[in-house]
Amino acid sequence: MHIDIITVQPDLLKSPFEHSIMKRAQDKGLLVVEIHHLRKRAVNEYGQIDDYQYGGGAGMVMMCKPLANAIEALQKEKIYDDIIYLTPDGQTLNQKIANSLSLKNNLLMICGHYKGIDERIREKYITKEISIGDYVLSGGELAAAVLVDTIGRLIPGVLGDETSALTDSFQDDLLAPPVYTRPVDWNGMKVPDVLMSGDHKKIEDWRYEQSVQRTKERRPDLLG
Ligand code: ADE
């Protein structure tokens, strides 16, 4: 999968993809992430990419021309399955959206700043608008990093154990069950016997029950 990201804060996006599973995905050649600095498309020598909003009001709006030029230059090289704008008024990200995006080949993500991007760019180019939650970030970069991470780990071959993404929370609309590692007895707190029984069917049933119970308690909305 190839993911291009257009941003005015490229440095914010450096570290998230240089570690752990995202690094492994790139090292294995399963994921390519390319950051494109919007300032390179500025309308003047001062690096301007935003302007005051029509109608008045506080906050700048990212202009059409730099964004359109950046998007169209990238479209000359690739056909995108989706052009995604990260925005608090988008569709709230969930595991289903991540699953479906993980099957795509080419994605372009646009990070907004200030008051956001000119509405005409949304109308003309954007095919999906995604929010990572009901709160406002200073820009779309951290949201893009979250989106790339959640998609990237689902790309077949990225996780060593192919089944491990399938047992994540939310994959069956259930939260994941509790997990334990050594020692068996930690300051008097013991690992449930069933996990050491060696009976795989029993363990699977226990985990499922725990998942259902946890989901009932913490996220009853997921159970529909
Ligand atoms: N940009 C600012 N806030 C955001 C959010 N919650 N999700 C996605 N992009 C954003």
PDB file of C-alpha atoms and ligand atoms in Angstrom:
ATOM      1  CA  MET A   1       0.000   0.000   0.000  1.00  0.00           C
ATOM      2  CA  HIS A   2       1.155   3.493  -0.806  1.00  0.00           C
ATOM      3  CA  ILE A   3      -0.004   6.379   1.380  1.00  0.00           C
ATOM      4  CA  ASP A   4       0.721  10.003   0.456  1.00  0.00           C
ATOM      5  CA  ILE A   5       0.105  12.696   3.050  1.00  0.00           C
ATOM      6  CA  ILE A   6      -0.146  16.420   2.312  1.00  0.00           C
ATOM      7  CA  THR A   7       0.675  18.611   5.318  1.00  0.00           C
ATOM      8  CA  VAL A   8       2.018  21.985   6.437  1.00  0.00           C
ATOM      9  CA  GLN A   9       3.698  20.302   9.427  1.00  0.00           C
ATOM     10  CA  PRO A  10       5.828  17.513   7.897  1.00  0.00           C
ATOM     11  CA  ASP A  11       8.009  17.199  11.012  1.00  0.00           C
ATOM     12  CA  LEU A  12       4.976  16.162  13.054  1.00  0.00           C
ATOM     13  CA  LEU A  13       4.676  13.100  10.832  1.00  0.00           C
ATOM     14  CA  LYS A  14       8.303  11.978  10.938  1.00  0.00           C
ATOM     15  CA  SER A  15       8.460   9.912  14.082  1.00  0.00           C
ATOM     16  CA  PRO A  16       5.144   7.996  14.086  1.00  0.00           C
ATOM     17  CA  PHE A  17       6.156   5.828  11.123  1.00  0.00           C
ATOM     18  CA  GLU A  18       9.779   5.236  12.130  1.00  0.00           C
ATOM     19  CA  HIS A  19       9.123   2.740  14.914  1.00  0.00           C
ATOM     20  CA  SER A  20       7.635  -0.596  15.777  1.00  0.00           C
ATOM     21  CA  ILE A  21       5.029  -2.118  13.475  1.00  0.00           C
ATOM     22  CA  MET A  22       4.870   0.822  11.040  1.00  0.00           C
ATOM     23  CA  LYS A  23       8.628   0.620  10.560  1.00  0.00           C
ATOM     24  CA  ARG A  24       8.433  -3.131  10.050  1.00  0.00           C
ATOM     25  CA  ALA A  25       5.641  -2.707   7.481  1.00  0.00           C
ATOM     26  CA  GLN A  26       7.820  -0.296   5.517  1.00  0.00           C
ATOM     27  CA  ASP A  27      10.968  -2.423   5.888  1.00  0.00           C
ATOM     28  CA  LYS A  28       9.040  -5.379   4.489  1.00  0.00           C
ATOM     29  CA  GLY A  29       7.941  -3.229   1.536  1.00  0.00           C
ATOM     30  CA  LEU A  30       4.262  -3.671   2.427  1.00  0.00           C
ATOM     31  CA  LEU A  31       3.714   0.007   3.203  1.00  0.00           C
ATOM     32  CA  VAL A  32       5.178   3.163   1.703  1.00  0.00           C
ATOM     33  CA  VAL A  33       4.387   6.473   3.412  1.00  0.00           C
ATOM     34  CA  GLU A  34       5.361   9.681   1.634  1.00  0.00           C
ATOM     35  CA  ILE A  35       4.978  13.101   3.223  1.00  0.00           C
ATOM     36  CA  HIS A  36       4.442  16.112   0.942  1.00  0.00           C
ATOM     37  CA  HIS A  37       5.026  19.619   2.251  1.00  0.00           C
ATOM     38  CA  LEU A  38       2.207  21.938   1.188  1.00  0.00           C
ATOM     39  CA  ARG A  39       4.451  25.008   1.552  1.00  0.00           C
ATOM     40  CA  LYS A  40       6.158  23.911  -1.660  1.00  0.00           C
ATOM     41  CA  ARG A  41       2.897  24.861  -3.371  1.00  0.00           C
ATOM     42  CA  ALA A  42       2.629  28.251  -1.660  1.00  0.00           C
ATOM     43  CA  VAL A  43       1.061  31.095  -3.646  1.00  0.00           C
ATOM     44  CA  ASN A  44       3.941  33.504  -2.999  1.00  0.00           C
ATOM     45  CA  GLU A  45       7.521  33.762  -1.821  1.00  0.00           C
ATOM     46  CA  TYR A  46       6.350  34.165   1.796  1.00  0.00           C
ATOM     47  CA  GLY A  47       5.098  30.611   1.769  1.00  0.00           C
ATOM     48  CA  GLN A  48       1.442  31.600   1.976  1.00  0.00           C
ATOM     49  CA  ILE A  49      -1.015  28.710   1.854  1.00  0.00           C
ATOM     50  CA  ASP A  50      -3.899  30.167   3.881  1.00  0.00           C
ATOM     51  CA  ASP A  51      -5.995  33.323   3.971  1.00  0.00           C
ATOM     52  CA  TYR A  52      -8.793  35.062   5.899  1.00  0.00           C
ATOM     53  CA  GLN A  53     -12.238  33.575   5.600  1.00  0.00           C
ATOM     54  CA  TYR A  54     -14.969  35.259   3.603  1.00  0.00           C
ATOM     55  CA  GLY A  55     -17.742  36.544   5.849  1.00  0.00           C
ATOM     56  CA  GLY A  56     -15.276  37.381   8.582  1.00  0.00           C
ATOM     57  CA  GLY A  57     -14.462  35.540  11.782  1.00  0.00           C
ATOM     58  CA  ALA A  58     -11.339  34.349  13.509  1.00  0.00           C
ATOM     59  CA  GLY A  59      -9.055  31.785  11.951  1.00  0.00           C
ATOM     60  CA  MET A  60      -7.422  31.220   8.599  1.00  0.00           C
ATOM     61  CA  VAL A  61      -8.587  28.886   5.842  1.00  0.00           C
ATOM     62  CA  MET A  62      -6.270  26.795   3.685  1.00  0.00           C
ATOM     63  CA  MET A  63      -6.487  28.097   0.125  1.00  0.00           C
ATOM     64  CA  CYS A  64      -7.650  26.186  -2.954  1.00  0.00           C
ATOM     65  CA  LYS A  65      -4.675  26.707  -5.207  1.00  0.00           C
ATOM     66  CA  PRO A  66      -1.851  25.156  -3.146  1.00  0.00           C
ATOM     67  CA  LEU A  67      -4.005  22.162  -2.251  1.00  0.00           C
ATOM     68  CA  ALA A  68      -5.307  21.664  -5.794  1.00  0.00           C
ATOM     69  CA  ASN A  69      -1.777  21.875  -7.203  1.00  0.00           C
ATOM     70  CA  ALA A  70      -0.446  19.405  -4.645  1.00  0.00           C
ATOM     71  CA  ILE A  71      -3.291  16.942  -5.215  1.00  0.00           C
ATOM     72  CA  GLU A  72      -3.190  17.158  -9.003  1.00  0.00           C
ATOM     73  CA  ALA A  73       0.588  16.704  -9.116  1.00  0.00           C
ATOM     74  CA  LEU A  74       0.194  13.478  -7.134  1.00  0.00           C
ATOM     75  CA  GLN A  75      -2.768  12.347  -9.249  1.00  0.00           C
ATOM     76  CA  LYS A  76      -0.523  12.483 -12.310  1.00  0.00           C
ATOM     77  CA  GLU A  77       1.548   9.677 -10.786  1.00  0.00           C
ATOM     78  CA  LYS A  78      -1.138   7.557  -9.171  1.00  0.00           C
ATOM     79  CA  ILE A  79      -4.799   6.694  -9.193  1.00  0.00           C
ATOM     80  CA  TYR A  80      -6.070   6.998  -5.621  1.00  0.00           C
ATOM     81  CA  ASP A  81      -8.650   4.647  -4.186  1.00  0.00           C
ATOM     82  CA  ASP A  82      -9.573   7.411  -1.779  1.00  0.00           C
ATOM     83  CA  ILE A  83      -8.575  10.981  -1.055  1.00  0.00           C
ATOM     84  CA  ILE A  84      -9.165  11.390   2.658  1.00  0.00           C
ATOM     85  CA  TYR A  85      -9.538  14.656   4.535  1.00  0.00           C
ATOM     86  CA  LEU A  86      -8.913  14.392   8.292  1.00  0.00           C
ATOM     87  CA  THR A  87     -11.462  16.623   9.966  1.00  0.00           C
ATOM     88  CA  PRO A  88     -13.483  16.671  13.195  1.00  0.00           C
ATOM     89  CA  ASP A  89     -16.733  16.839  11.163  1.00  0.00           C
ATOM     90  CA  GLY A  90     -15.905  13.647   9.231  1.00  0.00           C
ATOM     91  CA  GLN A  91     -17.167  10.103   9.762  1.00  0.00           C
ATOM     92  CA  THR A  92     -15.856   8.801  13.092  1.00  0.00           C
ATOM     93  CA  LEU A  93     -13.075   6.268  12.548  1.00  0.00           C
ATOM     94  CA  ASN A  94     -13.799   2.716  13.650  1.00  0.00           C
ATOM     95  CA  GLN A  95     -12.394  -0.745  13.011  1.00  0.00           C
ATOM     96  CA  LYS A  96     -14.746  -1.410  10.076  1.00  0.00           C
ATOM     97  CA  ILE A  97     -13.494   1.677   8.242  1.00  0.00           C
ATOM     98  CA  ALA A  98      -9.891   0.678   9.033  1.00  0.00           C
ATOM     99  CA  ASN A  99     -10.501  -2.863   7.751  1.00  0.00           C
ATOM    100  CA  SER A 100     -11.938  -1.606   4.499  1.00  0.00           C
ATOM    101  CA  LEU A 101      -9.168   0.978   3.948  1.00  0.00           C
ATOM    102  CA  SER A 102      -6.486  -1.653   4.616  1.00  0.00           C
ATOM    103  CA  LEU A 103      -7.525  -3.392   1.386  1.00  0.00           C
ATOM    104  CA  LYS A 104      -6.754  -0.346  -0.792  1.00  0.00           C
ATOM    105  CA  ASN A 105      -3.599   0.236  -2.826  1.00  0.00           C
ATOM    106  CA  ASN A 106      -3.209   3.996  -2.938  1.00  0.00           C
ATOM    107  CA  LEU A 107      -4.490   6.502  -0.415  1.00  0.00           C
ATOM    108  CA  LEU A 108      -3.982  10.237  -0.257  1.00  0.00           C
ATOM    109  CA  MET A 109      -4.537  12.000   3.073  1.00  0.00           C
ATOM    110  CA  ILE A 110      -4.932  15.728   3.523  1.00  0.00           C
ATOM    111  CA  CYS A 111      -4.200  17.309   6.894  1.00  0.00           C
ATOM    112  CA  GLY A 112      -6.120  20.482   7.654  1.00  0.00           C
ATOM    113  CA  HIS A 113      -4.913  23.319   9.845  1.00  0.00           C
ATOM    114  CA  TYR A 114      -6.360  26.516  11.269  1.00  0.00           C
ATOM    115  CA  LYS A 115     -10.083  26.671  10.398  1.00  0.00           C
ATOM    116  CA  GLY A 116      -9.702  23.916   7.827  1.00  0.00           C
ATOM    117  CA  ILE A 117      -9.584  23.793   4.037  1.00  0.00           C
ATOM    118  CA  ASP A 118     -11.677  25.724   1.507  1.00  0.00           C
ATOM    119  CA  GLU A 119     -14.977  23.890   1.020  1.00  0.00           C
ATOM    120  CA  ARG A 120     -14.455  23.738  -2.760  1.00  0.00           C
ATOM    121  CA  ILE A 121     -11.460  21.422  -2.306  1.00  0.00           C
ATOM    122  CA  ARG A 122     -13.670  19.105  -0.285  1.00  0.00           C
ATOM    123  CA  GLU A 123     -16.293  19.130  -3.019  1.00  0.00           C
ATOM    124  CA  LYS A 124     -13.887  18.610  -5.888  1.00  0.00           C
ATOM    125  CA  TYR A 125     -11.315  16.112  -4.642  1.00  0.00           C
ATOM    126  CA  ILE A 126     -12.165  14.549  -1.288  1.00  0.00           C
ATOM    127  CA  THR A 127     -13.812  11.120  -1.380  1.00  0.00           C
ATOM    128  CA  LYS A 128     -13.810  10.391   2.372  1.00  0.00           C
ATOM    129  CA  GLU A 129     -13.783  12.600   5.443  1.00  0.00           C
ATOM    130  CA  ILE A 130     -12.609  10.996   8.652  1.00  0.00           C
ATOM    131  CA  SER A 131     -12.553  12.171  12.262  1.00  0.00           C
ATOM    132  CA  ILE A 132     -10.650  10.251  14.923  1.00  0.00           C
ATOM    133  CA  GLY A 133     -13.046  11.340  17.656  1.00  0.00           C
ATOM    134  CA  ASP A 134     -15.311  14.055  18.993  1.00  0.00           C
ATOM    135  CA  TYR A 135     -12.614  16.498  19.986  1.00  0.00           C
ATOM    136  CA  VAL A 136     -10.581  19.054  18.079  1.00  0.00           C
ATOM    137  CA  LEU A 137      -6.863  18.674  17.416  1.00  0.00           C
ATOM    138  CA  SER A 138      -4.589  21.507  16.326  1.00  0.00           C
ATOM    139  CA  GLY A 139      -4.308  19.914  12.909  1.00  0.00           C
ATOM    140  CA  GLY A 140      -4.955  16.725  10.977  1.00  0.00           C
ATOM    141  CA  GLU A 141      -1.412  15.344  11.336  1.00  0.00           C
ATOM    142  CA  LEU A 142      -1.903  13.365  14.531  1.00  0.00           C
ATOM    143  CA  ALA A 143      -5.207  12.094  13.135  1.00  0.00           C
ATOM    144  CA  ALA A 144      -3.434  11.002   9.930  1.00  0.00           C
ATOM    145  CA  ALA A 145      -0.802   9.210  12.029  1.00  0.00           C
ATOM    146  CA  VAL A 146      -3.560   7.360  13.909  1.00  0.00           C
ATOM    147  CA  LEU A 147      -5.294   6.444  10.661  1.00  0.00           C
ATOM    148  CA  VAL A 148      -2.094   5.185   8.988  1.00  0.00           C
ATOM    149  CA  ASP A 149      -1.214   3.136  12.072  1.00  0.00           C
ATOM    150  CA  THR A 150      -4.599   1.488  12.351  1.00  0.00           C
ATOM    151  CA  ILE A 151      -4.722   0.707   8.618  1.00  0.00           C
ATOM    152  CA  GLY A 152      -1.055  -0.273   8.342  1.00  0.00           C
ATOM    153  CA  ARG A 153      -1.180  -3.012  10.969  1.00  0.00           C
ATOM    154  CA  LEU A 154      -4.069  -4.643   9.091  1.00  0.00           C
ATOM    155  CA  ILE A 155      -2.218  -4.980   5.785  1.00  0.00           C
ATOM    156  CA  PRO A 156      -1.744  -8.727   5.214  1.00  0.00           C
ATOM    157  CA  GLY A 157       1.760  -9.790   6.234  1.00  0.00           C
ATOM    158  CA  VAL A 158       2.496  -6.778   8.453  1.00  0.00           C
ATOM    159  CA  LEU A 159       1.795  -8.471  11.783  1.00  0.00           C
ATOM    160  CA  GLY A 160       3.991 -11.511  12.346  1.00  0.00           C
ATOM    161  CA  ASP A 161       1.131 -13.645  13.562  1.00  0.00           C
ATOM    162  CA  GLU A 162      -1.538 -13.262  10.887  1.00  0.00           C
ATOM    163  CA  THR A 163      -4.310 -13.982  13.351  1.00  0.00           C
ATOM    164  CA  SER A 164      -3.361 -11.387  15.916  1.00  0.00           C
ATOM    165  CA  ALA A 165      -5.228  -8.496  14.258  1.00  0.00           C
ATOM    166  CA  LEU A 166      -8.307 -10.728  14.150  1.00  0.00           C
ATOM    167  CA  THR A 167      -8.310 -11.003  17.936  1.00  0.00           C
ATOM    168  CA  ASP A 168      -7.995  -7.249  18.507  1.00  0.00           C
ATOM    169  CA  SER A 169     -10.736  -5.347  20.247  1.00  0.00           C
ATOM    170  CA  PHE A 170     -13.591  -4.333  17.900  1.00  0.00           C
ATOM    171  CA  GLN A 171     -12.934  -6.972  15.239  1.00  0.00           C
ATOM    172  CA  ASP A 172     -16.190  -8.761  16.176  1.00  0.00           C
ATOM    173  CA  ASP A 173     -17.752  -5.670  17.693  1.00  0.00           C
ATOM    174  CA  LEU A 174     -16.369  -6.997  20.967  1.00  0.00           C
ATOM    175  CA  LEU A 175     -13.646  -5.691  23.237  1.00  0.00           C
ATOM    176  CA  ALA A 176     -10.616  -7.948  23.660  1.00  0.00           C
ATOM    177  CA  PRO A 177     -10.482 -10.285  26.702  1.00  0.00           C
ATOM    178  CA  PRO A 178      -7.932  -9.774  29.529  1.00  0.00           C
ATOM    179  CA  VAL A 179      -4.420 -11.115  28.932  1.00  0.00           C
ATOM    180  CA  TYR A 180      -1.751 -12.365  31.348  1.00  0.00           C
ATOM    181  CA  THR A 181       1.916 -13.308  31.252  1.00  0.00           C
ATOM    182  CA  ARG A 182       4.450 -14.677  33.764  1.00  0.00           C
ATOM    183  CA  PRO A 183       4.529 -15.023  36.728  1.00  0.00           C
ATOM    184  CA  VAL A 184       1.449 -17.126  37.538  1.00  0.00           C
ATOM    185  CA  ASP A 185       1.271 -15.564  40.987  1.00  0.00           C
ATOM    186  CA  TRP A 186       2.121 -11.888  41.242  1.00  0.00           C
ATOM    187  CA  ASN A 187       1.873 -10.618  44.827  1.00  0.00           C
ATOM    188  CA  GLY A 188      -1.012 -13.001  45.464  1.00  0.00           C
ATOM    189  CA  MET A 189      -2.865 -12.087  42.261  1.00  0.00           C
ATOM    190  CA  LYS A 190      -3.236 -15.277  40.218  1.00  0.00           C
ATOM    191  CA  VAL A 191      -3.679 -15.962  36.525  1.00  0.00           C
ATOM    192  CA  PRO A 192      -7.092 -17.635  35.911  1.00  0.00           C
ATOM    193  CA  ASP A 193      -6.668 -21.461  36.041  1.00  0.00           C
ATOM    194  CA  VAL A 194      -8.402 -21.982  32.705  1.00  0.00           C
ATOM    195  CA  LEU A 195      -5.542 -20.241  30.854  1.00  0.00           C
ATOM    196  CA  MET A 196      -3.133 -22.872  32.135  1.00  0.00           C
ATOM    197  CA  SER A 197      -5.431 -25.826  31.524  1.00  0.00           C
ATOM    198  CA  GLY A 198      -4.052 -26.515  28.050  1.00  0.00           C
ATOM    199  CA  ASP A 199      -7.654 -27.079  26.891  1.00  0.00           C
ATOM    200  CA  HIS A 200      -7.890 -24.833  23.811  1.00  0.00           C
ATOM    201  CA  LYS A 201     -11.648 -25.104  23.465  1.00  0.00           C
ATOM    202  CA  LYS A 202     -12.168 -24.138  27.109  1.00  0.00           C
ATOM    203  CA  ILE A 203      -9.730 -21.217  26.752  1.00  0.00           C
ATOM    204  CA  GLU A 204     -11.461 -19.985  23.618  1.00  0.00           C
ATOM    205  CA  ASP A 205     -14.866 -20.160  25.332  1.00  0.00           C
ATOM    206  CA  TRP A 206     -13.529 -18.345  28.402  1.00  0.00           C
ATOM    207  CA  ARG A 207     -12.017 -15.591  26.262  1.00  0.00           C
ATOM    208  CA  TYR A 208     -15.257 -15.161  24.352  1.00  0.00           C
ATOM    209  CA  GLU A 209     -17.271 -14.917  27.595  1.00  0.00           C
ATOM    210  CA  GLN A 210     -14.805 -12.388  28.982  1.00  0.00           C
ATOM    211  CA  SER A 211     -15.063 -10.358  25.781  1.00  0.00           C
ATOM    212  CA  VAL A 212     -18.846 -10.311  25.933  1.00  0.00           C
ATOM    213  CA  GLN A 213     -18.847  -9.417  29.636  1.00  0.00           C
ATOM    214  CA  ARG A 214     -16.301  -6.642  29.161  1.00  0.00           C
ATOM    215  CA  THR A 215     -18.209  -5.230  26.203  1.00  0.00           C
ATOM    216  CA  LYS A 216     -21.510  -5.319  28.171  1.00  0.00           C
ATOM    217  CA  GLU A 217     -19.884  -3.458  31.044  1.00  0.00           C
ATOM    218  CA  ARG A 218     -17.836  -0.913  29.129  1.00  0.00           C
ATOM    219  CA  ARG A 219     -19.326  -0.498  25.675  1.00  0.00           C
ATOM    220  CA  PRO A 220     -22.916  -1.797  25.617  1.00  0.00           C
ATOM    221  CA  ASP A 221     -23.463   0.339  22.493  1.00  0.00           C
ATOM    222  CA  LEU A 222     -21.288  -2.108  20.505  1.00  0.00           C
ATOM    223  CA  LEU A 223     -23.637  -5.008  21.223  1.00  0.00           C
ATOM    224  CA  GLY A 224     -26.480  -3.315  19.363  1.00  0.00           C
TER     225      GLY A 224
HETATM  226  N1  ADE B   1      -8.413  17.647  12.845  1.00  0.00           N
HETATM  227  C1  ADE B   1      -8.694  18.298  13.982  1.00  0.00           C
HETATM  228  N2  ADE B   1      -9.363  17.527  14.833  1.00  0.00           N
HETATM  229  C2  ADE B   1      -9.516  16.321  14.215  1.00  0.00           C
HETATM  230  C3  ADE B   1     -10.156  15.118  14.585  1.00  0.00           C
HETATM  231  N3  ADE B   1     -10.777  14.950  15.753  1.00  0.00           N
HETATM  232  N4  ADE B   1     -10.123  14.101  13.699  1.00  0.00           N
HETATM  233  C4  ADE B   1      -9.524  14.263  12.497  1.00  0.00           C
HETATM  234  N5  ADE B   1      -8.922  15.378  12.105  1.00  0.00           N
HETATM  235  C5  ADE B   1      -8.913  16.410  12.953  1.00  0.00           C
END
